[in-house]
mmCIF file of C-alpha atoms and ligand atoms in Angstrom:
data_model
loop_
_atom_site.group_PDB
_atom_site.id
_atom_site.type_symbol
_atom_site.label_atom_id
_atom_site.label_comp_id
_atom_site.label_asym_id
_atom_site.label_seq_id
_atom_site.Cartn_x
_atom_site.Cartn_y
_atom_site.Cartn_z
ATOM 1 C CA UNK A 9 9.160 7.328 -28.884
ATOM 2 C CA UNK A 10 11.102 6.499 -25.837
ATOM 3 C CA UNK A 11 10.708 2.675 -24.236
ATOM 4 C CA UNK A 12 8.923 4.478 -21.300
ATOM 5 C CA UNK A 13 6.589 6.219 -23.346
ATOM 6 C CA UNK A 14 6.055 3.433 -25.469
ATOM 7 C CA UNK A 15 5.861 0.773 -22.941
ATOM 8 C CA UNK A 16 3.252 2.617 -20.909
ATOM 9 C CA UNK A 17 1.170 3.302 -24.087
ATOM 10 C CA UNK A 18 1.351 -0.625 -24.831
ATOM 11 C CA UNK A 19 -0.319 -1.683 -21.115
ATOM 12 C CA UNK A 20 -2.994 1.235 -21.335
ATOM 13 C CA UNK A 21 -4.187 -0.280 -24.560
ATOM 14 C CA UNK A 22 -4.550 -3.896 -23.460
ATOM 15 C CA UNK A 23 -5.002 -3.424 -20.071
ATOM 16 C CA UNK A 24 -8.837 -4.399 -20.205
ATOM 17 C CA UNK A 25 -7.970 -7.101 -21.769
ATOM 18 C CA UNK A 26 -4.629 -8.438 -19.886
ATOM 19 C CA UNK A 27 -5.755 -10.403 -16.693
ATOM 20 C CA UNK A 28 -7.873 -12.564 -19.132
ATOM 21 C CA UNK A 29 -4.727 -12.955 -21.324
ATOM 22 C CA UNK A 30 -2.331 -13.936 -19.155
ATOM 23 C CA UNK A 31 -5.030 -16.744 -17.746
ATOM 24 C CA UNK A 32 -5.264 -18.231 -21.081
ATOM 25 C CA UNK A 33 -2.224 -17.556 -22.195
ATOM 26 C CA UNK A 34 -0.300 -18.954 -19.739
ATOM 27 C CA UNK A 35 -2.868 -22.013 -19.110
ATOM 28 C CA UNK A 36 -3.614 -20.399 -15.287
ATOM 29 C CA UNK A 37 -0.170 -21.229 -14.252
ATOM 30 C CA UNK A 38 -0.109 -17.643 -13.834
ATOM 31 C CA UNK A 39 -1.385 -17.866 -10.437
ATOM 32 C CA UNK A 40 0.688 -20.900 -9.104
ATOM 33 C CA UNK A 41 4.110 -18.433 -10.286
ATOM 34 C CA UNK A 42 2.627 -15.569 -8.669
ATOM 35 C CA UNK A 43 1.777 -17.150 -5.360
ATOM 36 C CA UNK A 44 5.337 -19.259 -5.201
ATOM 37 C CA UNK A 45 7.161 -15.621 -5.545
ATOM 38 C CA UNK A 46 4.830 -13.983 -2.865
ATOM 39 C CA UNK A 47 5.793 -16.502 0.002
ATOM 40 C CA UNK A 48 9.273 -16.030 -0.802
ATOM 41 C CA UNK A 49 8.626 -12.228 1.106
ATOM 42 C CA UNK A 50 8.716 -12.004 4.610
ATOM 43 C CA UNK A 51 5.585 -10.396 5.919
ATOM 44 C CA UNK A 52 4.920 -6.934 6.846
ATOM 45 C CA UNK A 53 4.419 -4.127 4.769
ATOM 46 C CA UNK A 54 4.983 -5.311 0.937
ATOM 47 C CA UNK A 55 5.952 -2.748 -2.025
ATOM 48 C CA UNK A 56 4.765 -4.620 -5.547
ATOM 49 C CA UNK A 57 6.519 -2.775 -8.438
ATOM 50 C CA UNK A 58 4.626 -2.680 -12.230
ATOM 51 C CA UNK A 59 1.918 -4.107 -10.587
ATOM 52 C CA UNK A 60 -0.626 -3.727 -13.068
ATOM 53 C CA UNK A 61 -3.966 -4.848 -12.010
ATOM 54 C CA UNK A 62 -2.194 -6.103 -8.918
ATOM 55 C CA UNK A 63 -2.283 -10.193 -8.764
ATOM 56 C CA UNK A 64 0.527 -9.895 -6.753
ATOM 57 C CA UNK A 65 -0.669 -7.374 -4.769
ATOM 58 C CA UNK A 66 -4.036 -9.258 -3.755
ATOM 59 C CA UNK A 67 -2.237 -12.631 -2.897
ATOM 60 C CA UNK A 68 0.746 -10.455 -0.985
ATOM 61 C CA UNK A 69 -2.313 -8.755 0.885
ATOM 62 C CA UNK A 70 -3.001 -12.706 2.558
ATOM 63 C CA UNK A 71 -0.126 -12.325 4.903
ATOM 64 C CA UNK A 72 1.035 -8.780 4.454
ATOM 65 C CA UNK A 73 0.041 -5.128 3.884
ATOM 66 C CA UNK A 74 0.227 -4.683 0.293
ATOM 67 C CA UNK A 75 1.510 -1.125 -1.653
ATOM 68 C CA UNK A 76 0.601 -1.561 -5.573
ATOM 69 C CA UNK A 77 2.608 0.829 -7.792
ATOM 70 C CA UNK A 78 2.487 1.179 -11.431
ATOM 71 C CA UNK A 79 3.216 4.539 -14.169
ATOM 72 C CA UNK A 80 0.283 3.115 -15.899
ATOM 73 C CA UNK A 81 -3.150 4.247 -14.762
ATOM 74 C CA UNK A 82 -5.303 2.265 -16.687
ATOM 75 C CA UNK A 83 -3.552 -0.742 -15.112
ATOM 76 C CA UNK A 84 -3.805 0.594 -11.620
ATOM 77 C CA UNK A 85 -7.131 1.531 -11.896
ATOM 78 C CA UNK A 86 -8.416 -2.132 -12.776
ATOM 79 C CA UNK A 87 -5.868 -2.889 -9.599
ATOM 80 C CA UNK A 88 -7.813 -0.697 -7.576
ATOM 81 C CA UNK A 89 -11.149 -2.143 -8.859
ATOM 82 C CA UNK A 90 -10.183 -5.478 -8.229
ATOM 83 C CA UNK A 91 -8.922 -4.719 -4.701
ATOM 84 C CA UNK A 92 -12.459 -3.047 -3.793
ATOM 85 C CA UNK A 93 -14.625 -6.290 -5.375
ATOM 86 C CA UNK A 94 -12.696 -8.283 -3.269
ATOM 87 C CA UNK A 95 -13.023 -6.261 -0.093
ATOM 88 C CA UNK A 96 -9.487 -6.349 0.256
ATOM 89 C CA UNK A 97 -8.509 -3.552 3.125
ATOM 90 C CA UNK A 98 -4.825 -4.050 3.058
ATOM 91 C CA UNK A 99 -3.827 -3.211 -0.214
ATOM 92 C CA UNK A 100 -3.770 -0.109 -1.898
ATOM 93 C CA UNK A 101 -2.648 1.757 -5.116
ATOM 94 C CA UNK A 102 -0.912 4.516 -6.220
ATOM 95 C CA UNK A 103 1.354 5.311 -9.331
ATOM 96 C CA UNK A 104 5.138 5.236 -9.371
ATOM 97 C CA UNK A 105 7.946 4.752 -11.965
ATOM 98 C CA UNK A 106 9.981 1.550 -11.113
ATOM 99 C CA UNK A 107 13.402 3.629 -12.182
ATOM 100 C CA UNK A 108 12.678 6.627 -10.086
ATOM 101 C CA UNK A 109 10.384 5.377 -6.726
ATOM 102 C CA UNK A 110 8.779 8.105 -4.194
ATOM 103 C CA UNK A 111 9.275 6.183 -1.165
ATOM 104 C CA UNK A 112 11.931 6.431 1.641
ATOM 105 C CA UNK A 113 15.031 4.354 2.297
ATOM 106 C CA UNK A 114 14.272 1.383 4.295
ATOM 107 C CA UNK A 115 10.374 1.802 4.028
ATOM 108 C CA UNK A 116 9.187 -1.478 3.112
ATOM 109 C CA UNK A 117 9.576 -4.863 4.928
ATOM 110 C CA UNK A 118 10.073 -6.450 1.145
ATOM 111 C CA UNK A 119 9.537 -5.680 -2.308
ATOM 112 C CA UNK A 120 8.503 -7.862 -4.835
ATOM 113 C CA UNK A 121 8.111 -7.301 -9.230
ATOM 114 C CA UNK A 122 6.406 -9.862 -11.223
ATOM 115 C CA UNK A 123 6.753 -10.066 -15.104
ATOM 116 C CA UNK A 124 7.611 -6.266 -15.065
ATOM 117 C CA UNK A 125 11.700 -5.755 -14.801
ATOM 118 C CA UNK A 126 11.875 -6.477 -17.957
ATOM 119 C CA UNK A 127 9.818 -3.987 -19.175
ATOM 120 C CA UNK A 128 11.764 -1.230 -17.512
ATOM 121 C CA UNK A 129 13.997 0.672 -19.674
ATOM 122 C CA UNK A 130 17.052 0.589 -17.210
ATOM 123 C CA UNK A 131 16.658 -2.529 -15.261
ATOM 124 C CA UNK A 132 20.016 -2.140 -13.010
ATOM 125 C CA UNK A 133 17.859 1.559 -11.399
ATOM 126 C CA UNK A 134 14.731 -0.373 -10.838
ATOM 127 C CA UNK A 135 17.042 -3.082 -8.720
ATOM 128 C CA UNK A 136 18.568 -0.303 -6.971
ATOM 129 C CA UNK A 137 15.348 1.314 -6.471
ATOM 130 C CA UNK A 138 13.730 -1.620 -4.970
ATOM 131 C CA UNK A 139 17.079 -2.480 -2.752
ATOM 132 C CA UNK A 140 16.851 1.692 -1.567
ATOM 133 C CA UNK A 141 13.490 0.981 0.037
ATOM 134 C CA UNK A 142 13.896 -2.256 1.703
ATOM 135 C CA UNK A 143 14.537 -2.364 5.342
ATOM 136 C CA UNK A 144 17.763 -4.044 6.397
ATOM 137 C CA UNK A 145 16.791 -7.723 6.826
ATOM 138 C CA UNK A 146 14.375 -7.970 4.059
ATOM 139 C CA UNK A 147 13.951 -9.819 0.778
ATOM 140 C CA UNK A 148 13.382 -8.362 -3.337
ATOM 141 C CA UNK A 149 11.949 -11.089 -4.940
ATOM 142 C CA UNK A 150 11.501 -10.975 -8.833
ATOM 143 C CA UNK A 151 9.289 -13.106 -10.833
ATOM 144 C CA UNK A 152 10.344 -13.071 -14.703
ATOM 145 C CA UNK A 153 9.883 -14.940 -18.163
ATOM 146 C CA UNK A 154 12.924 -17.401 -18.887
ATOM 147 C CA UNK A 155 14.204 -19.412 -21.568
ATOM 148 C CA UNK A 156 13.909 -23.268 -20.632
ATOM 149 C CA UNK A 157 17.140 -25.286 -19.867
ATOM 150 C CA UNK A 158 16.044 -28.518 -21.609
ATOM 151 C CA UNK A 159 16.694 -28.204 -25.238
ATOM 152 C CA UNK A 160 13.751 -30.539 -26.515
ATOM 153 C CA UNK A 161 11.589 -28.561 -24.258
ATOM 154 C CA UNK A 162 12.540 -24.960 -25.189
ATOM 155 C CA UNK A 163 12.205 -25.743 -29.119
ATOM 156 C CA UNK A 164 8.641 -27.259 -28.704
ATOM 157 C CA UNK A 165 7.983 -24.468 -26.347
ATOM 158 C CA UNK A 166 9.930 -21.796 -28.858
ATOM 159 C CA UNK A 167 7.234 -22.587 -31.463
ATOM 160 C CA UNK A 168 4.218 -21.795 -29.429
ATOM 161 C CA UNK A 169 6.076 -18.441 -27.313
ATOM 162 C CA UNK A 170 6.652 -16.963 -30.509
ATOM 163 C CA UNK A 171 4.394 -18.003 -32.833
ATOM 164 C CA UNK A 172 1.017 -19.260 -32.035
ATOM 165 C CA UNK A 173 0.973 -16.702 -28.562
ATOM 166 C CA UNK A 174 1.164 -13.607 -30.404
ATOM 167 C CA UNK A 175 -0.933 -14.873 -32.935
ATOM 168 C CA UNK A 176 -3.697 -15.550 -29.766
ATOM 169 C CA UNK A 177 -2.617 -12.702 -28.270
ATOM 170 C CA UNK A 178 -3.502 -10.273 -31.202
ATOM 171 C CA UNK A 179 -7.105 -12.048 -32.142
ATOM 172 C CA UNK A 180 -8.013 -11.530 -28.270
ATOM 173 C CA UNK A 181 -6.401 -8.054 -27.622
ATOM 174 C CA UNK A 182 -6.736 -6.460 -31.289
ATOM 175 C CA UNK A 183 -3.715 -5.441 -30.996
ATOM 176 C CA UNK A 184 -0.568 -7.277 -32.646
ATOM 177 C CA UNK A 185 2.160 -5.160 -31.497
ATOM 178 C CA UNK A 186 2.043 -5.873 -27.558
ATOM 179 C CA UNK A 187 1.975 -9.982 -27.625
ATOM 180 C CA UNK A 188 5.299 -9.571 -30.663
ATOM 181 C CA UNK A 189 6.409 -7.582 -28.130
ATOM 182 C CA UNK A 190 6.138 -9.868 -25.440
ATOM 183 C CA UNK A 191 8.336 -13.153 -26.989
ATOM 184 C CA UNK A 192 11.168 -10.700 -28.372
ATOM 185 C CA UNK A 193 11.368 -8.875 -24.582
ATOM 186 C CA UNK A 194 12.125 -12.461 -22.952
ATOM 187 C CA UNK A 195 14.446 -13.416 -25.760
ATOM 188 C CA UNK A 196 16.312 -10.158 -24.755
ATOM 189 C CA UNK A 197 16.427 -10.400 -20.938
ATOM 190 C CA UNK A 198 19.539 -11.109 -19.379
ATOM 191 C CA UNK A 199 19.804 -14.896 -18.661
ATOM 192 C CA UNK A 200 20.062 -16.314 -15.391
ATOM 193 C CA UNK A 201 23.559 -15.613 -14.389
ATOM 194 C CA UNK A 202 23.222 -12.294 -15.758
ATOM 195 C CA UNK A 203 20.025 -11.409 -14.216
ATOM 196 C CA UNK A 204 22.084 -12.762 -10.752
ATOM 197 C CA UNK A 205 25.182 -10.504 -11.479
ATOM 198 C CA UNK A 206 22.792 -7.510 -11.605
ATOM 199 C CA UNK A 207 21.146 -8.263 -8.981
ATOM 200 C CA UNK A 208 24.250 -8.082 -7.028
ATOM 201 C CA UNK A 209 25.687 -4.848 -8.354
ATOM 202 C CA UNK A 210 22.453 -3.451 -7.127
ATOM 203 C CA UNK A 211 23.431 -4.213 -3.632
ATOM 204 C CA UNK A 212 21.345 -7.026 -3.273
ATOM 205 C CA UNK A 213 23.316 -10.627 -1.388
ATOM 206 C CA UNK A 214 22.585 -14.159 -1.140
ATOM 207 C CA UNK A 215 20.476 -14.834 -4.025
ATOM 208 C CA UNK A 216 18.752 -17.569 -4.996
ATOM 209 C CA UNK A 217 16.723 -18.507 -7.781
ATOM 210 C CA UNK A 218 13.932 -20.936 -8.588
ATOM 211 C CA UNK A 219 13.038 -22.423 -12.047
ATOM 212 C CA UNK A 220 9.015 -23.006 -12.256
ATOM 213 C CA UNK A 221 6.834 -24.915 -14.514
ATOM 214 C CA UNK A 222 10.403 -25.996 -16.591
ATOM 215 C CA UNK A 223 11.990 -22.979 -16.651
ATOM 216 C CA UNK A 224 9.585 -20.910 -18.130
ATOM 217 C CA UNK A 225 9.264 -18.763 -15.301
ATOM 218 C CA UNK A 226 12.355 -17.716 -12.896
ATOM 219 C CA UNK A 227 11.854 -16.330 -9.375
ATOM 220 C CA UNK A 228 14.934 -14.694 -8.215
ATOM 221 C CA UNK A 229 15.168 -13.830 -4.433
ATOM 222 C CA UNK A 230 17.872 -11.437 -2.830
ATOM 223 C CA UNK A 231 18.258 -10.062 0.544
ATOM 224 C CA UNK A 232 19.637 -6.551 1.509
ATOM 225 C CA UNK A 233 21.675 -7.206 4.720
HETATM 226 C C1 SAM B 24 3.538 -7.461 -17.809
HETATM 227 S S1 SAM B 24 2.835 -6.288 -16.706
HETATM 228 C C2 SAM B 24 2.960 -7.130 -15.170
HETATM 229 C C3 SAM B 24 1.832 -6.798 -14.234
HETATM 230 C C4 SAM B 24 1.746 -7.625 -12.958
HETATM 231 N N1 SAM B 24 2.897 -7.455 -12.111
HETATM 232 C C5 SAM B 24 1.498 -9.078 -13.212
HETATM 233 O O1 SAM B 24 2.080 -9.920 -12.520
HETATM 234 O O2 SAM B 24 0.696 -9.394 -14.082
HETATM 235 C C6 SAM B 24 4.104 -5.091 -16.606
HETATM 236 C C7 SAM B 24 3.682 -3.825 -15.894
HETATM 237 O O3 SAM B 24 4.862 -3.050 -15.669
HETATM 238 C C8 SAM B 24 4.505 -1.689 -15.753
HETATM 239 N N2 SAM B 24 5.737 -0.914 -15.956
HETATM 240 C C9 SAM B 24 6.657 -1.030 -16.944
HETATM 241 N N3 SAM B 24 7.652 -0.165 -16.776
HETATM 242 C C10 SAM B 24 7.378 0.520 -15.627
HETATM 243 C C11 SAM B 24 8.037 1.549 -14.913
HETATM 244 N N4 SAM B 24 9.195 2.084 -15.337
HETATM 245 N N5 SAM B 24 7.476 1.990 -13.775
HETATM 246 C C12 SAM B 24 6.313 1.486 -13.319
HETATM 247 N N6 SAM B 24 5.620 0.538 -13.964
HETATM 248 C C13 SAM B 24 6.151 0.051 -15.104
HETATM 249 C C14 SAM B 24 3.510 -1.642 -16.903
HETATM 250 O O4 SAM B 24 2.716 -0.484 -16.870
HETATM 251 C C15 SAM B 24 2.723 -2.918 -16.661
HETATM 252 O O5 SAM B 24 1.571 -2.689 -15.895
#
């Protein structure tokens, strides 16, 4: 099975159980990371790539006009649920592959992926992808998993990403595969000065990063100019 295939497989089958995951998983820093990254974007009208049930989407949708995409429909479909409970009337749904987007050059004020690039099975097209449909002038901001600077910190932390998480993560979901998955996907991903490099052969300029919550998380901004 291709990543693609398998990767969109993986969120259909935990999907109903992934915003409640992520809370406890991440001890509801979750929502700090996500909000940080959001206010990096300028407003206007706000592309959110593998959105999945579309957290990012919701707290884009407090400044801007918000554009969830995702290939996975049972994701997007709890996105669009969660959008209507909510009465949220700038947001809205519809499902796109990160690698291959259906939207015009220079269509979006800012675009913004959280926890998803590294899912993507060619990260460098997503980038591009992202960087085709931003409007000169505006920002790609991407959220991702990191490996913490301090050494102390990233053993004691080591311990519980990959072993005691994917042992939570199976009891809750039922499913072991997706939350093995999820430790040995971050210890993959390009480090920071990688990531950065990428960035810029994607077209993107004067990026800066952020390290949250000791490095767990990264938020990487760039602008297209
Ligand atoms: C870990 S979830 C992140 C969801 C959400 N952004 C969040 O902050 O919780 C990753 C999402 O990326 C989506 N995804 C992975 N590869 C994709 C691709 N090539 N195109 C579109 N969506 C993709 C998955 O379906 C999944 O919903």
């Amino acid at each position: 099975m291709q990543k693609k295939e398998y990767i969109q497989k993986m969120f259909a089958g935990i999907s109903h159980r992934y915003d409640f995951l992520n809370s406890l998983l991440s001890l509801r820093r979750d929502r700090y990371w996500r909000r940080f990254a959001a206010e990096k974007l300028q407003s206007g009208l706000i592309l959110d790539v593998c959105s999945g049930t579309g957290d990012v989407a919701i707290e884009v949708s407090k400044r801007s006009h918000a554009v969830a995409s995702d290939f996975c429909l049972e994701m997007l479909k709890l996105c669009e649920m969660k959008i209507k409970k909510s009465n949220i009337t700038n947001a809205c749904c519809i499902q796109n592959d990160a690698e291959n987007l259906s939207f015009k050059d220079n269509s979006f004020n800012g675009a913004i992926v959280a926890f998803g690039i590294r899912n993507v099975a060619d990260i460098k097209k997503a980038l591009s992808e992202m960087h085709r449909v931003v409007r000169k002038g505006g920002r790609v901001v991407v959220l991702e998993f990191s490996q913490p600077q301090n050494r102390v910190f990233r053993s004691m932390y080591h311990i519980y990403f990959q072993k005691m998480l994917p042992a939570i993560g199976s009891l809750v979901s039922k499913k072991s595969g997706p939350y093995s998955y999820l430790p040995s996907s971050v210890m993959a991903f390009p480090k920071r000065e990688e990531f950065i490099e990428l960035m810029k052969s994607s077209g993107m300029k004067e990026i800066q990063y952020y390290d949250l919550t000791f490095g767990i998380v990264t938020v990487y901004v760039g602008s297209k100019l």
